[in-house]
Coordinates of C-alpha atoms in Angstrom, one line a residue:
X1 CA 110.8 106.8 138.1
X2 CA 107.6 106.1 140.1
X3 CA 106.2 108.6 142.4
X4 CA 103.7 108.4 145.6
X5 CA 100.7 110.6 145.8
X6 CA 98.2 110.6 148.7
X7 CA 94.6 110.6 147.5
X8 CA 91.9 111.6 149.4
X9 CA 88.5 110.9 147.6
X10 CA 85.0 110.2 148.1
X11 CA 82.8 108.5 145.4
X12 CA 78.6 108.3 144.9
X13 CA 76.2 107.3 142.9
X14 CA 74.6 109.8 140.0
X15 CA 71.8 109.9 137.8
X16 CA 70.7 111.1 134.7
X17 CA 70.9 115.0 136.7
X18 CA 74.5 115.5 136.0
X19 CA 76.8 117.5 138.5
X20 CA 74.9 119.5 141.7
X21 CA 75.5 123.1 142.3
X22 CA 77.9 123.5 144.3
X23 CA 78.8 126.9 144.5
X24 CA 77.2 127.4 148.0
X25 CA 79.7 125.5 149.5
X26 CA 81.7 126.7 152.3
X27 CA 84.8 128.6 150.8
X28 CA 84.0 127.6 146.9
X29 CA 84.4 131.3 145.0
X30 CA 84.1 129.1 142.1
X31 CA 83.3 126.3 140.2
X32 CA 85.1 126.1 136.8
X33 CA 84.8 123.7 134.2
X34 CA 88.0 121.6 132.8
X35 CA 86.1 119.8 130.0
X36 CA 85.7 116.0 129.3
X37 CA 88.9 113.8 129.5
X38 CA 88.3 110.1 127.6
X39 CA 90.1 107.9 129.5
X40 CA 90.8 104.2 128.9
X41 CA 92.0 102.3 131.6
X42 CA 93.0 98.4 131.7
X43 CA 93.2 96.9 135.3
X44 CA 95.7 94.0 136.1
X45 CA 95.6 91.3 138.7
X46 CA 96.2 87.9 139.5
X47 CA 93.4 85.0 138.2
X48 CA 92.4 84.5 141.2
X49 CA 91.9 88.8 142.0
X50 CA 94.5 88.8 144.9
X51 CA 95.3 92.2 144.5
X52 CA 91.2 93.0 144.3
X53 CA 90.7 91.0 147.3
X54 CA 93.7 93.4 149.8
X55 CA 91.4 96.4 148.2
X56 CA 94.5 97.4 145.5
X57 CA 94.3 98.5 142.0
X58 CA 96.7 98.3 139.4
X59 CA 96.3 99.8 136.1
X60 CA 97.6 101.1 133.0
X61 CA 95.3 103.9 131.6
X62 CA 95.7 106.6 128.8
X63 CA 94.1 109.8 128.4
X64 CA 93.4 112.7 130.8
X65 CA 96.6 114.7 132.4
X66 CA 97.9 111.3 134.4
X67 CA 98.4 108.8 132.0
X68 CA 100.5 105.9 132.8
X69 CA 100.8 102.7 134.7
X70 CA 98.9 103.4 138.3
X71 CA 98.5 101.2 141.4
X72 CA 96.6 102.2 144.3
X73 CA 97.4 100.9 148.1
X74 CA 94.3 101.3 150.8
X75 CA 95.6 103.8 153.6
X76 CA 92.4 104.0 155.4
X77 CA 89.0 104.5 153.8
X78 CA 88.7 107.0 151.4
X79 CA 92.4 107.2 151.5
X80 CA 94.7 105.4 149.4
X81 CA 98.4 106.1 148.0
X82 CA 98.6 106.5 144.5
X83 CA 102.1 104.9 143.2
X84 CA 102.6 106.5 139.1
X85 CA 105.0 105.1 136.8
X86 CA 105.3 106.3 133.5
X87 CA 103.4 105.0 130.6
X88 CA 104.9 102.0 129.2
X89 CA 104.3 98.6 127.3
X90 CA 104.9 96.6 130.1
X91 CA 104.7 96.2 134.0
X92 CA 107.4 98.9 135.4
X93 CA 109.7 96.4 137.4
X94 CA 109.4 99.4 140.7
X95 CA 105.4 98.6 140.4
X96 CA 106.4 94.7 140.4
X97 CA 108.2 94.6 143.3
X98 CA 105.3 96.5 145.2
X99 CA 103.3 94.0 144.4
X100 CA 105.0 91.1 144.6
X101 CA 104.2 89.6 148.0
X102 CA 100.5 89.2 146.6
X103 CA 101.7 88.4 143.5
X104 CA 104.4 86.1 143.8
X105 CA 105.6 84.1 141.3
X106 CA 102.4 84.9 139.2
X107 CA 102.3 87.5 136.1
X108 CA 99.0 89.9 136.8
X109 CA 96.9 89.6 133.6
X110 CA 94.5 92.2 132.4
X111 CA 91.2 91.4 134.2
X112 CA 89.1 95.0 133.3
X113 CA 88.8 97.6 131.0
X114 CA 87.0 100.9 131.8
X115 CA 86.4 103.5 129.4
X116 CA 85.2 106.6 131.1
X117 CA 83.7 109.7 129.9
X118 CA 85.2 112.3 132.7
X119 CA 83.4 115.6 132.9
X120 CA 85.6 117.9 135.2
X121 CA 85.0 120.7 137.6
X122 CA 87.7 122.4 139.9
X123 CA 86.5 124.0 142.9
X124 CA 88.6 127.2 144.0
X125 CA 89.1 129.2 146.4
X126 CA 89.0 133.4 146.6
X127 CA 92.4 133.2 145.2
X128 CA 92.0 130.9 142.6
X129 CA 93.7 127.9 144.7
X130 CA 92.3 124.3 143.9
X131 CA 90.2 123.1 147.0
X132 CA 89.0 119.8 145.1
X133 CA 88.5 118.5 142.2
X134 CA 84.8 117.0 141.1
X135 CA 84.2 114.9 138.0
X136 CA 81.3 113.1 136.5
X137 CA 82.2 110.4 134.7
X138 CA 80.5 107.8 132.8
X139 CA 81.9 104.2 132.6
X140 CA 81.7 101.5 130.3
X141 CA 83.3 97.8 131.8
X142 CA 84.2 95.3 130.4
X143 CA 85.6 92.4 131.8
X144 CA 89.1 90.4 130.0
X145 CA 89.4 87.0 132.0
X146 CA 87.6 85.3 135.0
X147 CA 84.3 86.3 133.7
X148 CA 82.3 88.0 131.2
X149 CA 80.2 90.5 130.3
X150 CA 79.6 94.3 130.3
X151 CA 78.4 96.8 132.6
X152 CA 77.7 100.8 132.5
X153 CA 77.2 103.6 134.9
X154 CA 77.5 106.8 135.8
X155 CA 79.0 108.2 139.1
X156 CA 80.5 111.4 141.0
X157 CA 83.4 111.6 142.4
X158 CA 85.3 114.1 145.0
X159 CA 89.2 114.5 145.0
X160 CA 90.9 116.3 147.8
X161 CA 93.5 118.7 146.4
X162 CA 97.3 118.3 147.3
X163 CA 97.5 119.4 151.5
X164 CA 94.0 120.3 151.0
X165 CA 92.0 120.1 154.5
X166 CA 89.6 116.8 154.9
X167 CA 86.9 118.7 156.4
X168 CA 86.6 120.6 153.3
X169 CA 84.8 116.8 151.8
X170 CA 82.2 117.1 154.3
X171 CA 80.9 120.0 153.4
X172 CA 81.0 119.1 149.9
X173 CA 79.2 115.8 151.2
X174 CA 76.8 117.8 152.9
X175 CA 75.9 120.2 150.1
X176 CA 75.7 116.7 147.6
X177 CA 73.5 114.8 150.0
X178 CA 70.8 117.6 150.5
X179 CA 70.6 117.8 146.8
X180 CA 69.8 113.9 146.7
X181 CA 73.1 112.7 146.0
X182 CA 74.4 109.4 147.8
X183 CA 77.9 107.8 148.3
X184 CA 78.3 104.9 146.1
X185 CA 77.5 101.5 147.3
X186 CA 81.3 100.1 145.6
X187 CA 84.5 101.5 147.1
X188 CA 86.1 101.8 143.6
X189 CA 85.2 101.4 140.0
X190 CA 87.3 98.4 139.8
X191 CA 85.2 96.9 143.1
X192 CA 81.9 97.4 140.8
X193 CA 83.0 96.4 137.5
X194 CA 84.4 92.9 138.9
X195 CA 80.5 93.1 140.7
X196 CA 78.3 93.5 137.9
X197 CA 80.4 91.9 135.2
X198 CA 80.5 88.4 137.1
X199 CA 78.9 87.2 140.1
X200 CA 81.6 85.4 141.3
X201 CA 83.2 86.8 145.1
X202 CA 86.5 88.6 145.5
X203 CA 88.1 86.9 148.2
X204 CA 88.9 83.9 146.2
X205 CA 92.6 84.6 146.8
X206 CA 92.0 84.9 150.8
X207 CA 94.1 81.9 151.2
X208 CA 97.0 83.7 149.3
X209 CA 98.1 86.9 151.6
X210 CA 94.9 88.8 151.6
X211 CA 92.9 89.7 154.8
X212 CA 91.9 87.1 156.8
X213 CA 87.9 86.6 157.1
X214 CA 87.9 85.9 161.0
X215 CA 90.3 87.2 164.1
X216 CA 90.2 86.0 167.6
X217 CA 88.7 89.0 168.6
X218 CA 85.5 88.6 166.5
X219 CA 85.4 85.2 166.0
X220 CA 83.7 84.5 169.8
X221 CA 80.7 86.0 170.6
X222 CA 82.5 88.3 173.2
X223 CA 85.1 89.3 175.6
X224 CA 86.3 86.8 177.9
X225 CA 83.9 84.4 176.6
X226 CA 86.2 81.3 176.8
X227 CA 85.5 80.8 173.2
X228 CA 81.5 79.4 173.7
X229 CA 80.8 80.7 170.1
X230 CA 81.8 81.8 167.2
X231 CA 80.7 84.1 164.5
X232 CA 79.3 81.2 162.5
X233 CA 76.7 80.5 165.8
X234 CA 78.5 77.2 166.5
X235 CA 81.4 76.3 169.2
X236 CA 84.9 78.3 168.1
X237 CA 87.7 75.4 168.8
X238 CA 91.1 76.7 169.6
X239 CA 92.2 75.1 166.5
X240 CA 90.0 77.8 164.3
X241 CA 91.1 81.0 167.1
X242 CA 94.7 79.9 166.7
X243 CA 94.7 80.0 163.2
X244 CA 92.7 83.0 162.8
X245 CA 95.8 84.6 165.0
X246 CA 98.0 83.4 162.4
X247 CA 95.5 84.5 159.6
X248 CA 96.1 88.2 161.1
X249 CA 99.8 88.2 161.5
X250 CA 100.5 86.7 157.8
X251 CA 98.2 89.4 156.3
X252 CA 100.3 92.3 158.1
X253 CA 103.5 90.4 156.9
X254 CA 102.2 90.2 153.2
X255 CA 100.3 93.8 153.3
X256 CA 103.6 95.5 154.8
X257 CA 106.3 94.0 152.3
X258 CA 105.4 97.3 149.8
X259 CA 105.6 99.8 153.1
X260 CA 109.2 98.6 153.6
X261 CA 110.2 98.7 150.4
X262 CA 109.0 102.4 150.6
X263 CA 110.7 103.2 153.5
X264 CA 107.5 104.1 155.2
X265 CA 108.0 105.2 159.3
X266 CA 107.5 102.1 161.6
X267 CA 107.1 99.7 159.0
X268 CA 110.1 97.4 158.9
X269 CA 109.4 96.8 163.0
X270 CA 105.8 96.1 162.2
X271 CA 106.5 93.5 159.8
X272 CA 109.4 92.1 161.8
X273 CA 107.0 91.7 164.9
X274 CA 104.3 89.8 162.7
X275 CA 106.9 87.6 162.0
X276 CA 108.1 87.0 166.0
X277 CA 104.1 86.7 166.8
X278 CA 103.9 84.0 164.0
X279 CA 107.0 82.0 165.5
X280 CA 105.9 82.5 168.9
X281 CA 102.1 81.2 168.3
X282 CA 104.1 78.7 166.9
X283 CA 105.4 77.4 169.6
X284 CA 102.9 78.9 173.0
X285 CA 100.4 76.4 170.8
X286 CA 102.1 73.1 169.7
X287 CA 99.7 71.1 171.4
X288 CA 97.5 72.8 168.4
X289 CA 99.6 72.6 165.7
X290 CA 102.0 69.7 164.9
X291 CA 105.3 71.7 165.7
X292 CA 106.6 68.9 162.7
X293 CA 105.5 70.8 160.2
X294 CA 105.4 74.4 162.1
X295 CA 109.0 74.0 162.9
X296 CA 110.8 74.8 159.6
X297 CA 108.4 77.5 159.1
X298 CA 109.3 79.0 162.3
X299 CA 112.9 79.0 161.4
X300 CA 112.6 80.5 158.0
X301 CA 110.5 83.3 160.2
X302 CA 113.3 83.2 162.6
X303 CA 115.4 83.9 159.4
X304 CA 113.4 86.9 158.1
X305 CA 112.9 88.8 161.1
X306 CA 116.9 88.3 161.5
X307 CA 117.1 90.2 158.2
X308 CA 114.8 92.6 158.9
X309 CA 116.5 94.0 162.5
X310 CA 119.6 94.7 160.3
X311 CA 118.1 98.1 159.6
X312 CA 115.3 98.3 162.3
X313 CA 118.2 97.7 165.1
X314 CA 120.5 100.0 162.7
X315 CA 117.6 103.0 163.2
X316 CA 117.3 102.5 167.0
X317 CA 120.9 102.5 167.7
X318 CA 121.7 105.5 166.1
X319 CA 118.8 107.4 167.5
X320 CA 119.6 106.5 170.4
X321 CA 123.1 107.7 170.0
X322 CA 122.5 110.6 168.7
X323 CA 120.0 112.1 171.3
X324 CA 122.8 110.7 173.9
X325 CA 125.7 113.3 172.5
X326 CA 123.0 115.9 171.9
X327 CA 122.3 115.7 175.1
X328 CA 126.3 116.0 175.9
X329 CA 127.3 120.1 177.3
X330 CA 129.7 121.6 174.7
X331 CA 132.4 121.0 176.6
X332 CA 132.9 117.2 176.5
X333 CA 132.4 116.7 172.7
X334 CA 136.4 116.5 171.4
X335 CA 136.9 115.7 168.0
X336 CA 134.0 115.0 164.8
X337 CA 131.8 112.7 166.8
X338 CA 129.2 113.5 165.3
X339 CA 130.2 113.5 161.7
X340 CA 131.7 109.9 162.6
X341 CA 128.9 109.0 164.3
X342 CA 126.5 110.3 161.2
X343 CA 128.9 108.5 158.1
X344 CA 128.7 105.5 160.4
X345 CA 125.1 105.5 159.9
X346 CA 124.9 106.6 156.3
X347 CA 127.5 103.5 155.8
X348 CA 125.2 101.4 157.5
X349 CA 122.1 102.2 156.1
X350 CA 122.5 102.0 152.5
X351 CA 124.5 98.5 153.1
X352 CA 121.4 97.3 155.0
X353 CA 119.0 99.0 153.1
X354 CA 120.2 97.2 149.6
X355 CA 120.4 94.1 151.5
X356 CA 117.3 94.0 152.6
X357 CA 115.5 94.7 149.4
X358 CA 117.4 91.4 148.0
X359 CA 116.0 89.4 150.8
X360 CA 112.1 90.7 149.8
X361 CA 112.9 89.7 146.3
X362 CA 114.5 86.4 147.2
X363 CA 113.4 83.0 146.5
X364 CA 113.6 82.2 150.0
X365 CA 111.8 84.7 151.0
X366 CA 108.7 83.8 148.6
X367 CA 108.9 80.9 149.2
X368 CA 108.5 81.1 153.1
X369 CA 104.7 83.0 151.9
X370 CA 104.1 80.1 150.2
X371 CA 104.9 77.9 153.0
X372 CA 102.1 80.1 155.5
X373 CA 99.6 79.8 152.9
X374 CA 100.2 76.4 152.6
X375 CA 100.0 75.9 156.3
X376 CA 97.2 77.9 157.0
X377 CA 95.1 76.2 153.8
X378 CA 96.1 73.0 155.6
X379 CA 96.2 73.3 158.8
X380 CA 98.2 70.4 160.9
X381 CA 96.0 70.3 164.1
X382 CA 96.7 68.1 166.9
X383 CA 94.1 66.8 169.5
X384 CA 93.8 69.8 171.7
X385 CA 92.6 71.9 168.3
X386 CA 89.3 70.7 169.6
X387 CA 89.2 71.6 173.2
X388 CA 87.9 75.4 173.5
X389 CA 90.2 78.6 173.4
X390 CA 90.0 79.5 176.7
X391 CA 91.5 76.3 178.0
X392 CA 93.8 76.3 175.2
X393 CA 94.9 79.6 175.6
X394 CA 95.4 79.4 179.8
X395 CA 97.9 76.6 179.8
X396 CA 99.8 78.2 177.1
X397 CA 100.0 81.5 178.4
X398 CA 101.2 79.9 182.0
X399 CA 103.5 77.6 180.4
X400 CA 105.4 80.7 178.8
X401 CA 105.2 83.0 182.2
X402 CA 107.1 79.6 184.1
X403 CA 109.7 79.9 181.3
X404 CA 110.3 83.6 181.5
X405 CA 110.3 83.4 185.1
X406 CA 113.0 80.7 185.3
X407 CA 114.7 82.8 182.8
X408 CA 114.5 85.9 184.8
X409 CA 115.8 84.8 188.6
X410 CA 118.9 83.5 186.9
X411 CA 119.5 86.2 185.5
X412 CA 119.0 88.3 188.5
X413 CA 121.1 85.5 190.4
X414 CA 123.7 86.0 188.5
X415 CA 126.8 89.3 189.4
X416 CA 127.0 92.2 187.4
X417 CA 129.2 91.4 183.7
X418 CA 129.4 89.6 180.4
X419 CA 127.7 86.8 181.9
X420 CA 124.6 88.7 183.1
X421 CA 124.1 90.8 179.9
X422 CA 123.8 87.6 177.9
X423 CA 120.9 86.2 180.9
X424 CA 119.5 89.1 181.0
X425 CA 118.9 89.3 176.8
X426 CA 117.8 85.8 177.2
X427 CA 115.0 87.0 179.4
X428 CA 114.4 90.0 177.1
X429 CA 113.2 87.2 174.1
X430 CA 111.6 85.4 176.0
X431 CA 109.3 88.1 177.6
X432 CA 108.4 89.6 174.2
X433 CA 107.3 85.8 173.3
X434 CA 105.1 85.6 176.6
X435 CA 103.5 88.6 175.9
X436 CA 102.6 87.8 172.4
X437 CA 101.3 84.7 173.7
X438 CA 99.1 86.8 176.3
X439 CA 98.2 89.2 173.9
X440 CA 96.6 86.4 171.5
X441 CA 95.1 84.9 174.3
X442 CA 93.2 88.5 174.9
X443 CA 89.8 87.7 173.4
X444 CA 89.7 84.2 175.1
X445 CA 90.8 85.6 178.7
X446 CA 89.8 88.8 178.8
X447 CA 90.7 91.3 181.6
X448 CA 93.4 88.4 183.1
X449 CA 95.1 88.6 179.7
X450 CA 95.6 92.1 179.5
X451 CA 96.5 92.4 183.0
X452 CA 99.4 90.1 182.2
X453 CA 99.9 91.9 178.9
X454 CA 101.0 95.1 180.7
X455 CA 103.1 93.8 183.5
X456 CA 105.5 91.9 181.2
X457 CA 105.5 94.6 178.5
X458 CA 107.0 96.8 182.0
X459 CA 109.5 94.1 182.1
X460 CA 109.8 94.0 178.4
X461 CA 110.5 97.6 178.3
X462 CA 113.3 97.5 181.3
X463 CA 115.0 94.8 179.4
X464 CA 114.9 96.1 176.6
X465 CA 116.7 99.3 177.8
X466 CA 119.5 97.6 179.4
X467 CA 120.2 95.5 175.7
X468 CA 120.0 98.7 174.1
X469 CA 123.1 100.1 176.5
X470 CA 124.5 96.8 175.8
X471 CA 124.4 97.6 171.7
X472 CA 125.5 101.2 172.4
X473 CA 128.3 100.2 174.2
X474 CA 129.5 97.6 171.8
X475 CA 129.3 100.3 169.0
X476 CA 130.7 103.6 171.0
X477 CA 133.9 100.7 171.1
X478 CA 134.4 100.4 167.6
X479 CA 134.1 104.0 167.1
X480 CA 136.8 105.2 169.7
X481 CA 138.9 102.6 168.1
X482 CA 138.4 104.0 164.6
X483 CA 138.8 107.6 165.7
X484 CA 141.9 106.9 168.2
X485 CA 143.4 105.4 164.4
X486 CA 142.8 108.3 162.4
X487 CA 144.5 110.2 165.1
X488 CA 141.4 111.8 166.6
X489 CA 140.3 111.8 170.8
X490 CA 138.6 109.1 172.0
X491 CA 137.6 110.6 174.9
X492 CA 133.7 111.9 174.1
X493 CA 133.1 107.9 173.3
X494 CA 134.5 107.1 176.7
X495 CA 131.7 109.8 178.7
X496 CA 129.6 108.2 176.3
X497 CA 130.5 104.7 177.3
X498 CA 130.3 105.7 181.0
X499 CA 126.4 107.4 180.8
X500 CA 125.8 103.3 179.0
X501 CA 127.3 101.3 182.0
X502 CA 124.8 104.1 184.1
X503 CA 122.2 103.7 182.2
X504 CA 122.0 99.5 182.4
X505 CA 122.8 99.8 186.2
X506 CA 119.6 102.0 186.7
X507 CA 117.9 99.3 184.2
X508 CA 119.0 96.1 186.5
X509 CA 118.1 98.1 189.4
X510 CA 114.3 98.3 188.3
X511 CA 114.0 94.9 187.0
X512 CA 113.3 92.8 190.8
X513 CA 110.3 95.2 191.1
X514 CA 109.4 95.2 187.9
X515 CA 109.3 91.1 188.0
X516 CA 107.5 91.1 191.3
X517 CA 104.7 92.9 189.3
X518 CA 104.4 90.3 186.8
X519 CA 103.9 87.2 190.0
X520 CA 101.5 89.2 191.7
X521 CA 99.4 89.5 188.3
X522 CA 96.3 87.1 188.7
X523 CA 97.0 83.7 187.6
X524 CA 95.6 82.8 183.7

């Protein structure tokens, strides 16, 4: 069974002076020693260092109190979270799967061994409580495969404890740096043993779902700068912004796979909006990209984010229900709503929740990474790939606003009903496509683009709320009906029903202004 831990470490450079004192630090009572741990550690990856390259680490290491199979995914820096498995011969499938976005249909292969030499002091507290943990530790590399050679060095490195208080590292930082000490130059060991044991560069697998080397927003030479230059010094074409866009929004897709398979907040709507900015670039820039070849990628992104709102629309729905008969007085909740309204979700869930793990493990689904990297290694660009960004970016921003807006007055056109609802959800996809457009036409545009970006995200919003009645509705239905069958009163799902018919009256109400806001934004 794998477990998560949050690690919170900072790392520098030592010499030949061993450990500072650091019993002056703020709050230390004491600094006890723990003795030297031997520790041999063998790091796996992919040939081409994939996993290396997105700034993860997996290993299998003996020795010291943590022994087993280890792999480490970047939080922030300084902050990564620690996934443990137990020790084993081989590659515990729960470690797999966490890696297998990056991986694919690849087997990671031993790449380093480190042998380390860990000398280890625990700094307490008054009352004897771990604050941090400090070791010294002296490493011997060696590298397995895509190089050779050896390397050796000695370094110091700071450990938060469990809930420990970040601020405690500064003044452990503070106390190390007046006594010469230095933070290391490498962000791991694994970063400097692939360094000094070949020369070779770690993004060699950039092409395969790690981070992107340019974005629109760095890639011209400022804000609003209708693309004059880019990063290199030379003219940025809206070929090279469009696909830096799509650089951006496959790396979040390949870097959030683990985070959904962990259940981690948020992370299931991140990834599924990656996917919907992909599709929608897609399509705002076919004069760009040969929609020939963009097409079937789209729909196998149309696919996955399908499979994805399972669960994310499954989460909203019953949140939203659930603050909605909270918010009900005593008095006109009859029967178990809420236990019905709770196994309903629990039913759901773990339904959607098994399904979904199938789809990240799926041939289709691998092979629809495969198909981005392919596109983005070889890029099918059309004439206007040449022109500059700005240009680019303009006509296919106000080509998407004309569509929503046609979208939007028949909607409004149309009486209150079935009929409606349907226009109305119509306008609700298509305004979440303009707005992506406009957001990736930001660092072209400028202030124009984020101008626009707010007014239809109002409208977005507004739209989005009358859907979400729509949903509620369909689902406080089904319930009643279940409950009026097993004999119990129907009537909480009917005030229920009737706050939802309220609540997407007030929503069509506020949609005319909310539209007017988005014609009297300044023309892109």
């Amino acid at each position: 069974m794998a477990e998560t831990k949050r690690e919170i470490e900072r790392k520098y450079a030592a010499d030949d002076s061993g450990l500072p004192d650091l019993t002056g630090v703020a709050g230390v009572a004491a600094v006890l020693d723990r003795g030297v741990a031997e520790l041999d550690a063998t790091y796996y990856d992919t040939p081409d260092l994939r996993l290396a390259a997105a700034s993860i680490t997996l290993r299998r290491r003996t020795g010291g109190s943590d022994a087993g199979w280890h792999l480490k995914l970047p939080v922030s820096p300084g902050v990564r979270d620690e996934i443990r498995a137990p020790l084993s011969g081989t590659l515990p499938p729960a470690l797999a799967a966490l890696v297998r976005s990056r991986v694919r249909d690849g087997e990671p292969v031993p790449v380093v061994r480190l042998r380390s030499a860990r000398d280890v002091r625990h700094l307490v507290d008054a009352d004897g409580a771990l604050l941090a943990e400090v070791s010294l530790d002296t490493v011997r590399a060696e590298r397995l495969s895509g190089g050779s050679g050896t390397a050796q060095w000695t370094e110091i490195e700071v450990e938060l404890a469990d809930g420990g208080d970040p601020a405690f590292l500064d003044r452990v930082d503070k106390r190390l740096r007046k006594a010469g000490v230095r933070p290391a130059k490498s962000p791991s060991k694994l970063a400097r043993a692939l360094a000094e044991t070949d020369p070779g560069p770690l993004d060699a697998g950039a092409d395969a779902g790690s981070a992107g080397k340019e974005s629109p927003g760095k890639a011209g030479s400022g804000k609003g700068d209708g693309g004059k230059k880019g990063s290199s010094g030379g003219h940025l074409t809206a070929g090279a912004y469009v696909l830096a866009y799509l650089r951006e929004q496959r790396d979040a897709i390949v870097a959030l796979d683990p985070a959904v398979r962990q259940e981690v907040p948020d992370a299931v709507h991140s990834m599924r909006v990656a996917t919907r900015r992909t599709r929608s670039a897609f399509r705002s820039y076919a004069k760009v990209l040969d929609r020939a070849v963009t097409d079937p990628v789209g729909a196998e992104l149309k696919w996955l984010a399908g499979e994805l709102g399972v669960d994310r629309d499954r989460e909203v729905l019953t949140a939203h229900l659930t603050a909605a008969l909270d918010d009900l007085p005593a008095t006109l909740v009859a029967g178990p709503v809420h236990d019905r309204l709770h196994s309903w979700a629990r039913e759901r869930h773990g339904g959607s929740r098994r399904h979904l793990i199938g789809v990240l493990d799926s041939r289709r689904y691998l092979n629809l990474l495969d198909a981005l990297d392919a596109l983005l290694a070889d890029p099918p660009l059309r004439r206007a790939a040449a022109a500059k960004p700005a240009k680019v970016a303009a006509k296919a921003v106000r080509k998407d606003v004309r569509k929503l807006s046609v979208l939007v007055e028949q909607a409004l056109w149309l009486p209150p009903g079935q009929e409606r609802d349907v226009a109305l959800h119509e306008a609700r996809k298509r305004a979440k496509r303009t707005r992506y457009a406009a957001e990736a036409a930001e660092p072209a545009l400028g202030a124009p683009a984020r101008k626009l970006v707010k007014s239809v995200k109002s409208v977005q919003k507004v739209l989005g709320e009358h859907q979400d009645s729509v949903m509620a509705r369909t689902t406080l239905g089904e319930l009643a009906a279940v409950a009026h069958a097993a004999g119990e009163s129907a009537f909480t799902y009917g005030v229920l029903y009737g706050r939802e018919e309220h609540r997407a009256a007030l929503s069509e109400a506020a949609l005319p202004e909310r539209w007017e806001k988005v014609r009297r934004t300044t023309a892109v």
